Amino acid sequence: MVDASTSAHGDLTLTNLTKSFGEFVAVDDLDLVIPQGSFFALLGPSGCGKTTTLRMVAGLEEPTSGKISIGKTDITFEKPYKRPVNTVFQNYALFPHLSIYENIAFGLRRRGVKDVDKQVQNALELVELTHLASRKPNQLSGGQQQRIALARAIVNRPALLLLDEPLGALDLKLRRAMQIELKWIQTEVGITFVHVTHDQEEAMTMADTIAVMNEGKIEQMGSPADLYDNPRTSFVANFLGQSNLIKGSIVDSSGGSAVVDIFGTKVGLAQDRNHAHDSSVLLGIRPEKIRIQPAGTAMHGNILEGGVISDASYIGVSTQYQVEMPWGQELMVFEQNDDGTPPLAKGDAVVMSWEPIFTFGLAGDQDATAGSEANPDSE
Amino acid sequence: MNKATRWFSRNLIRIYAVIGFAYLFLPIVYTFVFSFNDSKKSNLVWVGFTLNNWKNPCGAPDVCNALGNSLKIGVLATFFATILGTLMAFAMGRYAFKGRSVVNILIFLPMATPEIVMGASLLTMFISFGFNPGFWTIVIAHVMFCISFVVVTVKARIASLDPRLEQAAMDLYADERETFRRITFPLVAPGIAAAALLAFSLSFDDFIITNFNSGDVNTFPKFVYISAQRGLPAQANVIGSSMFLIALIIVLVGQFVGRKRAGVR
Amino acid sequence: MSTALLHTGTHEKKAVLKKKKLIPYWLLAPGIIWLIIFFLVPIYQLISTSTQTQGFGIGTYVQTYRFSNFADAISSSRAQLFRSFEYAFLATVFALIISYPLAYAVAFKSGRWKNTLLVLIVAPFFCSFLLRTVAWEQILGEQGLVIKTLRFLHIFSAQDHLTATPFAVVAGLTYNFLPFMTLPLYASLERIDIRMMEASGDLYANAITTFRRVTVPLSMPGVVAGTLLTFIPAAGDYINAELLGNPGTKMIGNVIEARYLAIVDYPGAAALSLILMVTILILVMAYVKRAGTEELV
């Protein structure tokens, strides 16, 4: 291609990237490196700055300060049409007056590519919609439009593909199918995918690396398993899945495992999962990690006694319990229905336990409910 | 409630609509029917059926001269008003600039001014500058009052355009000029066509402003007005009816083509 | 290196922005110039003519800043001035009453006929405005079927007329500007999400309450636009009064036209034109302010 920057490749690097709209700071001093060839997800509630970040990378928004580069090439102020970056827009933005074929050929024609026809056919084959080439976008279903939007972008073999809530308009079943397909296509073409979403399940299914964004900043970045099992902030703990966060204080941190006192009960917490700055800690445990039995049953691991079931809902694969603890807090427990015993009932006294390795500790000075309202699961 | 009254109350609005449309079309049907009237001079009473008026639409003195003038003026006025108005609509719909509210008022004012005031004031100016009213003064006047309608129509179309389409084009390596040529303009074009059609019908139909600024140039509405006082020849009905039919066909075909282009099955 | 690059980048960006700042003015210039020369300047001329007095010979006038031209104009044409606003008001009300159900039916009850019906609403425009008015004159006139039937049924006596009455003038105005009312009404009704009406019904509102509390408020922009587009041309019209009225139904348009083209009293006609324009503008402003619509265009 004519322009040097369009042939740029390498890692996407954001340095001190800031965007403010008047008083409102949408993206706040962001530093981020996205390795070449990875499937990267920016996850966060609406208004967290993830879409603004994406638009700055695409060149549709100009940063207030900071730098964006691909490999060694600075593209901070480059025009969108001179960047080796393509976008799959939310609601797809297919050109309504052009056929599917011409939509996909659009970028190739603008770049003056020779074998347009062959590449368009290849792209259509990749998304398995060859038979729709002569249709107009509004004759296609949502899932088909989504795939055409994808084909229109990747046919250009950009260094970077941006996906802005690409599956948001699809129904649940189709979304699941497309998640798998997107992941497969990414592996197939080997392009760096940057995926923006508010749907934690979508991010976890597809991405190698997830960055959780909140109020213009990155809260935590890591692999899906890392984020889920070892969150560092209450926002991440609540936004990715659900968590029980119990106030406690560290009474002994001399060994490899710290001892935490929660309302009189002593439990263990692995030091590499302890992110508290001092003795004040929010002790975290995921609901599905907790075992629950009638009071008096012998248990091992971390044990909590004195709970009474305040609500039980049977949802097929599991039963979800709300357990009221002596200190007034309600804990969530998800119990697999796999052992043939009848579910416990409301009002039953129970004892709970879990393996100490599943415990995580967060700094005690945070809001224990941060991120839980923003979680789409709790809607 | 028995069956009949229930049917009546459920379809009340439809019955009303049918009556409404009948009211709208009564004079047009009348005009059409009386274009076949075998009248000699004044076309007031039904005499008998004939096709002569349709075979010889220029039969009445001066009617085709007036029609020709109206068509020429309509085409010229539409051409200029559509260009000027479309440019303004893009400025209004696409850019932030100082003085926007002043421009808004300037566009709104001609639409809020009674035609007689515009006609009279233009004539005052032409006279005081020693201009003789005639063909070109009509064109000038028509362009003036059509611009605002073009701006409003095209601007609405631009406003309804999804900005993401242009962003997608830029993302797909089209520079500003290519984006405009391949995406923006084709998508705004139906709005421009609608504006042109509106401008033409406003110009073709205008009487009040034309009457002030036409001197001794005759136009079709002027012809109708003058001859109405001593009886309209049936040829006027022929021309009115055929203009109506032609316009209707253009719009219906345009709608059909538009639907096909948009790909609606 | 990177700072240097960043700097040139910023400079380029600034240059582009500056250029873009001028683009809207270039786009606006031709149209604005046209409107200034052929709309604003004439209005200015009209203002200046309105205070002139007769010079030597018919049609020659000199500027004397005679503001009593306005008082003279009003006192000599008060009846026609009031009649214009009265007729325009009546025509607007009738057009609204006729148009609302029509627009409602097309927007919500027409199914796949919607686009065709929409074309039919605009269609009367395609037949000359004057031809249609003449057609009404003949339909309702002394030779027409309507009056003959009414007389045959003894509803009307031989002295009763349909044409040459205030009724005919208002009916003509209503008819002629009806599409101006129906189209904006349709546009704003069509935008209403039908689920809102269903929600209202779900929340225990009957059909009439739903209409009053949901449909009408949501269609207000269309009502405002439609009434303005009907009232303004109706107030300045003189064709309907000329063709369908009698000497007692003359409107201000008839007076202005006669003073200009027949009597050649330019200052008087200019003064009346200004009075008409300013009155309409004041009424429009007050109305728009009350209706709370911001953007006019």
GROMACS .gro file of N, CA, C and O in nm, chain A residues 136-237:
model
  408
  136LYS      N    1  -2.886  -0.701  -0.069
  136LYS     CA    2  -2.861  -0.574   0.000
  136LYS      C    3  -2.863  -0.601   0.151
  136LYS      O    4  -2.931  -0.694   0.197
  137PRO      N    5  -2.791  -0.518   0.229
  137PRO     CA    6  -2.780  -0.546   0.374
  137PRO      C    7  -2.915  -0.567   0.445
  137PRO      O    8  -2.924  -0.655   0.529
  138ASN      N    9  -3.019  -0.487   0.408
  138ASN     CA   10  -3.143  -0.502   0.486
  138ASN      C   11  -3.222  -0.627   0.451
  138ASN      O   12  -3.327  -0.653   0.507
  139GLN      N   13  -3.169  -0.707   0.357
  139GLN     CA   14  -3.233  -0.835   0.328
  139GLN      C   15  -3.173  -0.947   0.413
  139GLN      O   16  -3.212  -1.061   0.399
  140LEU      N   17  -3.074  -0.912   0.496
  140LEU     CA   18  -3.005  -1.014   0.575
  140LEU      C   19  -3.053  -1.012   0.719
  140LEU      O   20  -3.098  -0.910   0.770
  141SER      N   21  -3.039  -1.128   0.785
  141SER     CA   22  -3.072  -1.134   0.927
  141SER      C   23  -2.959  -1.069   1.007
  141SER      O   24  -2.852  -1.041   0.953
  142GLY      N   25  -2.986  -1.046   1.136
  142GLY     CA   26  -2.887  -0.982   1.221
  142GLY      C   27  -2.755  -1.058   1.224
  142GLY      O   28  -2.648  -0.999   1.211
  143GLY      N   29  -2.764  -1.190   1.236
  143GLY     CA   30  -2.642  -1.270   1.243
  143GLY      C   31  -2.564  -1.264   1.113
  143GLY      O   32  -2.441  -1.257   1.113
  144GLN      N   33  -2.637  -1.263   1.001
  144GLN     CA   34  -2.570  -1.255   0.870
  144GLN      C   35  -2.503  -1.119   0.853
  144GLN      O   36  -2.390  -1.109   0.805
  145GLN      N   37  -2.575  -1.011   0.895
  145GLN     CA   38  -2.516  -0.877   0.885
  145GLN      C   39  -2.388  -0.870   0.966
  145GLN      O   40  -2.289  -0.809   0.924
  146GLN      N   41  -2.392  -0.931   1.085
  146GLN     CA   42  -2.276  -0.930   1.172
  146GLN      C   43  -2.156  -0.994   1.101
  146GLN      O   44  -2.046  -0.942   1.104
  147ARG      N   45  -2.181  -1.107   1.036
  147ARG     CA   46  -2.072  -1.176   0.969
  147ARG      C   47  -2.019  -1.097   0.850
  147ARG      O   48  -1.900  -1.098   0.822
  148ILE      N   49  -2.111  -1.028   0.779
  148ILE     CA   50  -2.066  -0.946   0.666
  148ILE      C   51  -1.980  -0.830   0.716
  148ILE      O   52  -1.878  -0.796   0.657
  149ALA      N   53  -2.021  -0.770   0.828
  149ALA     CA   54  -1.942  -0.660   0.885
  149ALA      C   55  -1.802  -0.710   0.918
  149ALA      O   56  -1.703  -0.640   0.897
  150LEU      N   57  -1.795  -0.832   0.968
  150LEU     CA   58  -1.665  -0.891   1.001
  150LEU      C   59  -1.584  -0.915   0.874
  150LEU      O   60  -1.466  -0.879   0.866
  151ALA      N   61  -1.650  -0.972   0.772
  151ALA     CA   62  -1.581  -1.001   0.647
  151ALA      C   63  -1.531  -0.872   0.582
  151ALA      O   64  -1.419  -0.866   0.532
  152ARG      N   65  -1.615  -0.766   0.589
  152ARG     CA   66  -1.579  -0.639   0.528
  152ARG      C   67  -1.452  -0.582   0.592
  152ARG      O   68  -1.373  -0.515   0.528
  153ALA      N   69  -1.435  -0.610   0.722
  153ALA     CA   70  -1.318  -0.556   0.790
  153ALA      C   71  -1.195  -0.645   0.768
  153ALA      O   72  -1.089  -0.594   0.732
  154ILE      N   73  -1.209  -0.778   0.787
  154ILE     CA   74  -1.087  -0.859   0.782
  154ILE      C   75  -1.036  -0.885   0.641
  154ILE      O   76  -0.922  -0.922   0.624
  155VAL      N   77  -1.120  -0.859   0.539
  155VAL     CA   78  -1.074  -0.878   0.402
  155VAL      C   79  -0.954  -0.788   0.374
  155VAL      O   80  -0.872  -0.816   0.289
  156ASN      N   81  -0.943  -0.679   0.451
  156ASN     CA   82  -0.832  -0.586   0.432
  156ASN      C   83  -0.704  -0.628   0.504
  156ASN      O   84  -0.603  -0.560   0.496
  157ARG      N   85  -0.708  -0.741   0.576
  157ARG     CA   86  -0.593  -0.789   0.654
  157ARG      C   87  -0.528  -0.676   0.734
  157ARG      O   88  -0.410  -0.646   0.716
  158PRO      N   89  -0.604  -0.610   0.820
  158PRO     CA   90  -0.544  -0.501   0.897
  158PRO      C   91  -0.448  -0.557   1.002
  158PRO      O   92  -0.454  -0.676   1.035
  159ALA      N   93  -0.364  -0.470   1.055
  159ALA     CA   94  -0.277  -0.511   1.165
  159ALA      C   95  -0.361  -0.533   1.290
  159ALA      O   96  -0.324  -0.609   1.378
  160LEU      N   97  -0.476  -0.465   1.292
  160LEU     CA   98  -0.556  -0.462   1.413
  160LEU      C   99  -0.704  -0.458   1.375
  160LEU      O  100  -0.744  -0.380   1.289
  161LEU      N  101  -0.783  -0.545   1.434
  161LEU     CA  102  -0.927  -0.542   1.410
  161LEU      C  103  -0.997  -0.502   1.539
  161LEU      O  104  -0.976  -0.563   1.643
  162LEU      N  105  -1.080  -0.397   1.528
  162LEU     CA  106  -1.151  -0.349   1.646
  162LEU      C  107  -1.297  -0.396   1.637
  162LEU      O  108  -1.361  -0.382   1.534
  163LEU      N  109  -1.348  -0.449   1.746
  163LEU     CA  110  -1.487  -0.495   1.748
  163LEU      C  111  -1.561  -0.421   1.858
  163LEU      O  112  -1.527  -0.437   1.976
  164ASP      N  113  -1.658  -0.339   1.819
  164ASP     CA  114  -1.731  -0.258   1.916
  164ASP      C  115  -1.864  -0.325   1.949
  164ASP      O  116  -1.958  -0.316   1.872
  165GLU      N  117  -1.872  -0.392   2.062
  165GLU     CA  118  -1.992  -0.465   2.103
  165GLU      C  119  -2.051  -0.542   1.985
  165GLU      O  120  -2.168  -0.523   1.950
  166PRO      N  121  -1.971  -0.626   1.922
  166PRO     CA  122  -2.015  -0.681   1.792
  166PRO      C  123  -2.136  -0.772   1.802
  166PRO      O  124  -2.207  -0.790   1.706
  167LEU      N  125  -2.158  -0.830   1.917
  167LEU     CA  126  -2.266  -0.929   1.927
  167LEU      C  127  -2.386  -0.875   2.005
  167LEU      O  128  -2.481  -0.948   2.032
  168GLY      N  129  -2.380  -0.746   2.040
  168GLY     CA  130  -2.482  -0.688   2.127
  168GLY      C  131  -2.623  -0.699   2.073
  168GLY      O  132  -2.719  -0.709   2.149
  169ALA      N  133  -2.639  -0.696   1.939
  169ALA     CA  134  -2.773  -0.692   1.882
  169ALA      C  135  -2.828  -0.831   1.854
  169ALA      O  136  -2.937  -0.846   1.801
  170LEU      N  137  -2.752  -0.936   1.886
  170LEU     CA  138  -2.797  -1.071   1.853
  170LEU      C  139  -2.863  -1.137   1.974
  170LEU      O  140  -2.835  -1.103   2.088
  171ASP      N  141  -2.950  -1.236   1.948
  171ASP     CA  142  -3.011  -1.305   2.060
  171ASP      C  143  -2.912  -1.407   2.119
  171ASP      O  144  -2.808  -1.437   2.061
  172LEU      N  145  -2.949  -1.458   2.236
  172LEU     CA  146  -2.854  -1.533   2.317
  172LEU      C  147  -2.792  -1.651   2.242
  172LEU      O  148  -2.670  -1.668   2.240
  173LYS      N  149  -2.875  -1.730   2.176
  173LYS     CA  150  -2.827  -1.850   2.109
  173LYS      C  151  -2.727  -1.816   1.999
  173LYS      O  152  -2.620  -1.874   1.989
  174LEU      N  153  -2.766  -1.715   1.917
  174LEU     CA  154  -2.683  -1.673   1.807
  174LEU      C  155  -2.552  -1.616   1.860
  174LEU      O  156  -2.445  -1.634   1.802
  175ARG      N  157  -2.564  -1.545   1.973
  175ARG     CA  158  -2.446  -1.482   2.032
  175ARG      C  159  -2.345  -1.590   2.071
  175ARG      O  160  -2.227  -1.578   2.045
  176ARG      N  161  -2.395  -1.695   2.133
  176ARG     CA  162  -2.307  -1.805   2.173
  176ARG      C  163  -2.236  -1.864   2.051
  176ARG      O  164  -2.115  -1.886   2.053
  177ALA      N  165  -2.314  -1.888   1.943
  177ALA     CA  166  -2.257  -1.948   1.823
  177ALA      C  167  -2.152  -1.856   1.763
  177ALA      O  168  -2.044  -1.900   1.721
  178MET      N  169  -2.182  -1.725   1.760
  178MET     CA  170  -2.090  -1.629   1.701
  178MET      C  171  -1.963  -1.614   1.784
  178MET      O  172  -1.856  -1.589   1.729
  179GLN      N  173  -1.975  -1.630   1.916
  179GLN     CA  174  -1.857  -1.621   2.001
  179GLN      C  175  -1.754  -1.726   1.960
  179GLN      O  176  -1.636  -1.697   1.943
  180ILE      N  177  -1.804  -1.848   1.940
  180ILE     CA  178  -1.715  -1.956   1.901
  180ILE      C  179  -1.657  -1.930   1.762
  180ILE      O  180  -1.539  -1.945   1.737
  181GLU      N  181  -1.745  -1.883   1.673
  181GLU     CA  182  -1.703  -1.858   1.535
  181GLU      C  183  -1.597  -1.747   1.528
  181GLU      O  184  -1.498  -1.758   1.458
  182LEU      N  185  -1.620  -1.640   1.605
  182LEU     CA  186  -1.525  -1.528   1.607
  182LEU      C  187  -1.388  -1.575   1.653
  182LEU      O  188  -1.285  -1.541   1.596
  183LYS      N  189  -1.389  -1.654   1.759
  183LYS     CA  190  -1.264  -1.705   1.815
  183LYS      C  191  -1.191  -1.789   1.709
  183LYS      O  192  -1.071  -1.776   1.690
  184TRP      N  193  -1.269  -1.871   1.638
  184TRP     CA  194  -1.212  -1.956   1.535
  184TRP      C  195  -1.152  -1.871   1.422
  184TRP      O  196  -1.041  -1.896   1.376
  185ILE      N  197  -1.227  -1.770   1.378
  185ILE     CA  198  -1.179  -1.685   1.269
  185ILE      C  199  -1.051  -1.612   1.310
  185ILE      O  200  -0.957  -1.601   1.233
  186GLN      N  201  -1.048  -1.568   1.436
  186GLN     CA  202  -0.929  -1.497   1.482
  186GLN      C  203  -0.806  -1.589   1.476
  186GLN      O  204  -0.700  -1.548   1.430
  187THR      N  205  -0.824  -1.712   1.518
  187THR     CA  206  -0.713  -1.808   1.512
  187THR      C  207  -0.673  -1.832   1.367
  187THR      O  208  -0.556  -1.839   1.333
  188GLU      N  209  -0.774  -1.839   1.281
  188GLU     CA  210  -0.752  -1.867   1.138
  188GLU      C  211  -0.670  -1.756   1.072
  188GLU      O  212  -0.575  -1.783   1.001
  189VAL      N  213  -0.710  -1.629   1.094
  189VAL     CA  214  -0.645  -1.519   1.021
  189VAL      C  215  -0.527  -1.460   1.096
  189VAL      O  216  -0.444  -1.393   1.036
  190GLY      N  217  -0.518  -1.484   1.224
  190GLY     CA  218  -0.402  -1.440   1.302
  190GLY      C  219  -0.388  -1.290   1.320
  190GLY      O  220  -0.281  -1.239   1.348
  191ILE      N  221  -0.499  -1.216   1.301
  191ILE     CA  222  -0.495  -1.072   1.320
  191ILE      C  223  -0.519  -1.041   1.468
  191ILE      O  224  -0.592  -1.114   1.536
  192THR      N  225  -0.461  -0.931   1.518
  192THR     CA  226  -0.490  -0.888   1.654
  192THR      C  227  -0.635  -0.839   1.663
  192THR      O  228  -0.676  -0.753   1.585
  193PHE      N  229  -0.714  -0.897   1.752
  193PHE     CA  230  -0.852  -0.852   1.771
  193PHE      C  231  -0.860  -0.774   1.902
  193PHE      O  232  -0.816  -0.824   2.005
  194VAL      N  233  -0.917  -0.655   1.895
  194VAL     CA  234  -0.946  -0.582   2.019
  194VAL      C  235  -1.098  -0.571   2.029
  194VAL      O  236  -1.163  -0.511   1.943
  195HIS      N  237  -1.150  -0.626   2.133
  195HIS     CA  238  -1.293  -0.647   2.143
  195HIS      C  239  -1.345  -0.567   2.262
  195HIS      O  240  -1.296  -0.582   2.373
  196VAL      N  241  -1.444  -0.480   2.237
  196VAL     CA  242  -1.501  -0.398   2.344
  196VAL      C  243  -1.637  -0.454   2.380
  196VAL      O  244  -1.719  -0.478   2.292
  197THR      N  245  -1.660  -0.479   2.508
  197THR     CA  246  -1.790  -0.534   2.546
  197THR      C  247  -1.822  -0.504   2.692
  197THR      O  248  -1.735  -0.472   2.771
  198HIS      N  249  -1.951  -0.510   2.723
  198HIS     CA  250  -1.990  -0.499   2.864
  198HIS      C  251  -2.034  -0.636   2.916
  198HIS      O  252  -2.075  -0.650   3.030
  199ASP      N  253  -2.024  -0.738   2.827
  199ASP     CA  254  -2.075  -0.870   2.862
  199ASP      C  255  -1.957  -0.957   2.906
  199ASP      O  256  -1.874  -0.998   2.825
  200GLN      N  257  -1.948  -0.986   3.035
  200GLN     CA  258  -1.832  -1.057   3.088
  200GLN      C  259  -1.821  -1.197   3.031
  200GLN      O  260  -1.713  -1.246   3.004
  201GLU      N  261  -1.935  -1.260   3.006
  201GLU     CA  262  -1.930  -1.396   2.953
  201GLU      C  263  -1.868  -1.396   2.813
  201GLU      O  264  -1.783  -1.479   2.780
  202GLU      N  265  -1.910  -1.295   2.732
  202GLU     CA  266  -1.857  -1.283   2.597
  202GLU      C  267  -1.705  -1.264   2.601
  202GLU      O  268  -1.632  -1.328   2.527
  203ALA      N  269  -1.660  -1.175   2.690
  203ALA     CA  270  -1.517  -1.149   2.700
  203ALA      C  271  -1.443  -1.274   2.743
  203ALA      O  272  -1.338  -1.309   2.688
  204MET      N  273  -1.498  -1.346   2.841
  204MET     CA  274  -1.428  -1.461   2.894
  204MET      C  275  -1.423  -1.577   2.794
  204MET      O  276  -1.326  -1.650   2.788
  205THR      N  277  -1.530  -1.591   2.714
  205THR     CA  278  -1.532  -1.699   2.617
  205THR      C  279  -1.425  -1.681   2.511
  205THR      O  280  -1.362  -1.777   2.467
  206MET      N  281  -1.408  -1.554   2.464
  206MET     CA  282  -1.326  -1.533   2.345
  206MET      C  283  -1.183  -1.488   2.372
  206MET      O  284  -1.091  -1.530   2.303
  207ALA      N  285  -1.164  -1.401   2.470
  207ALA     CA  286  -1.036  -1.330   2.479
  207ALA      C  287  -0.927  -1.413   2.547
  207ALA      O  288  -0.954  -1.493   2.636
  208ASP      N  289  -0.801  -1.388   2.502
  208ASP     CA  290  -0.687  -1.443   2.574
  208ASP      C  291  -0.661  -1.357   2.696
  208ASP      O  292  -0.627  -1.406   2.802
  209THR      N  293  -0.673  -1.227   2.675
  209THR     CA  294  -0.644  -1.132   2.781
  209THR      C  295  -0.761  -1.035   2.793
  209THR      O  296  -0.813  -0.989   2.692
  210ILE      N  297  -0.800  -1.007   2.916
  210ILE     CA  298  -0.910  -0.913   2.940
  210ILE      C  299  -0.857  -0.798   3.024
  210ILE      O  300  -0.783  -0.820   3.120
  211ALA      N  301  -0.893  -0.675   2.983
  211ALA     CA  302  -0.866  -0.560   3.069
  211ALA      C  303  -1.001  -0.510   3.119
  211ALA      O  304  -1.088  -0.477   3.038
  212VAL      N  305  -1.020  -0.507   3.250
  212VAL     CA  306  -1.146  -0.457   3.306
  212VAL      C  307  -1.132  -0.308   3.327
  212VAL      O  308  -1.041  -0.263   3.396
  213MET      N  309  -1.220  -0.230   3.263
  213MET     CA  310  -1.212  -0.084   3.274
  213MET      C  311  -1.323  -0.031   3.362
  213MET      O  312  -1.435  -0.081   3.361
  214ASN      N  313  -1.289   0.072   3.436
  214ASN     CA  314  -1.389   0.138   3.520
  214ASN      C  315  -1.349   0.284   3.533
  214ASN      O  316  -1.234   0.315   3.566
  215GLU      N  317  -1.442   0.375   3.503
  215GLU     CA  318  -1.419   0.520   3.514
  215GLU      C  319  -1.290   0.564   3.446
  215GLU      O  320  -1.211   0.638   3.503
  216GLY      N  321  -1.268   0.515   3.323
  216GLY     CA  322  -1.156   0.563   3.243
  216GLY      C  323  -1.022   0.500   3.274
  216GLY      O  324  -0.921   0.535   3.214
  217LYS      N  325  -1.021   0.411   3.372
  217LYS     CA  326  -0.894   0.347   3.409
  217LYS      C  327  -0.908   0.195   3.399
  217LYS      O  328  -1.018   0.142   3.408
  218ILE      N  329  -0.791   0.129   3.388
  218ILE     CA  330  -0.794  -0.016   3.389
  218ILE      C  331  -0.784  -0.066   3.532
  218ILE      O  332  -0.689  -0.033   3.605
  219GLU      N  333  -0.883  -0.142   3.576
  219GLU     CA  334  -0.884  -0.193   3.712
  219GLU      C  335  -0.788  -0.310   3.725
  219GLU      O  336  -0.716  -0.322   3.822
  220GLN      N  337  -0.794  -0.401   3.628
  220GLN     CA  338  -0.710  -0.519   3.634
  220GLN      C  339  -0.703  -0.580   3.495
  220GLN      O  340  -0.799  -0.572   3.418
  221MET      N  341  -0.591  -0.641   3.464
  221MET     CA  342  -0.573  -0.702   3.334
  221MET      C  343  -0.516  -0.842   3.354
  221MET      O  344  -0.430  -0.861   3.440
  222GLY      N  345  -0.561  -0.936   3.276
  222GLY     CA  346  -0.505  -1.071   3.289
  222GLY      C  347  -0.586  -1.171   3.210
  222GLY      O  348  -0.677  -1.134   3.135
  223SER      N  349  -0.555  -1.297   3.226
  223SER     CA  350  -0.631  -1.401   3.157
  223SER      C  351  -0.767  -1.414   3.224
  223SER      O  352  -0.783  -1.375   3.340
  224PRO      N  353  -0.869  -1.469   3.155
  224PRO     CA  354  -1.000  -1.483   3.216
  224PRO      C  355  -0.993  -1.558   3.350
  224PRO      O  356  -1.054  -1.515   3.448
  225ALA      N  357  -0.917  -1.666   3.355
  225ALA     CA  358  -0.910  -1.746   3.478
  225ALA      C  359  -0.847  -1.665   3.590
  225ALA      O  360  -0.893  -1.666   3.705
  226ASP      N  361  -0.742  -1.592   3.556
  226ASP     CA  362  -0.672  -1.510   3.653
  226ASP      C  363  -0.766  -1.406   3.714
  226ASP      O  364  -0.772  -1.387   3.836
  227LEU      N  365  -0.841  -1.338   3.625
  227LEU     CA  366  -0.932  -1.233   3.673
  227LEU      C  367  -1.041  -1.291   3.761
  227LEU      O  368  -1.081  -1.232   3.860
  228TYR      N  369  -1.089  -1.409   3.724
  228TYR     CA  370  -1.201  -1.466   3.797
  228TYR      C  371  -1.156  -1.521   3.933
  228TYR      O  372  -1.219  -1.497   4.034
  229ASP      N  373  -1.044  -1.591   3.932
  229ASP     CA  374  -1.003  -1.657   4.055
  229ASP      C  375  -0.928  -1.566   4.150
  229ASP      O  376  -0.929  -1.587   4.270
  230ASN      N  377  -0.861  -1.467   4.095
  230ASN     CA  378  -0.778  -1.383   4.180
  230ASN      C  379  -0.800  -1.235   4.151
  230ASN      O  380  -0.709  -1.164   4.110
  231PRO      N  381  -0.922  -1.186   4.172
  231PRO     CA  382  -0.947  -1.044   4.146
  231PRO      C  383  -0.873  -0.957   4.247
  231PRO      O  384  -0.851  -1.000   4.360
  232ARG      N  385  -0.836  -0.839   4.203
  232ARG     CA  386  -0.761  -0.751   4.292
  232ARG      C  387  -0.847  -0.642   4.354
  232ARG      O  388  -0.805  -0.574   4.446
  233THR      N  389  -0.962  -0.615   4.294
  233THR     CA  390  -1.047  -0.511   4.351
  233THR      C  391  -1.191  -0.563   4.362
  233THR      O  392  -1.228  -0.660   4.294
  234SER      N  393  -1.268  -0.500   4.448
  234SER     CA  394  -1.406  -0.543   4.465
  234SER      C  395  -1.485  -0.521   4.335
  234SER      O  396  -1.576  -0.596   4.304
  235PHE      N  397  -1.446  -0.419   4.255
  235PHE     CA  398  -1.515  -0.395   4.128
  235PHE      C  399  -1.500  -0.516   4.036
  235PHE      O  400  -1.597  -0.565   3.980
  236VAL      N  401  -1.377  -0.564   4.024
  236VAL     CA  402  -1.353  -0.680   3.938
  236VAL      C  403  -1.424  -0.803   3.994
  236VAL      O  404  -1.487  -0.880   3.922
  237ALA      N  405  -1.415  -0.821   4.127
  237ALA     CA  406  -1.477  -0.937   4.191
  237ALA      C  407  -1.627  -0.941   4.166
  237ALA      O  408  -1.685  -1.047   4.144
   0.00000   0.00000   0.00000
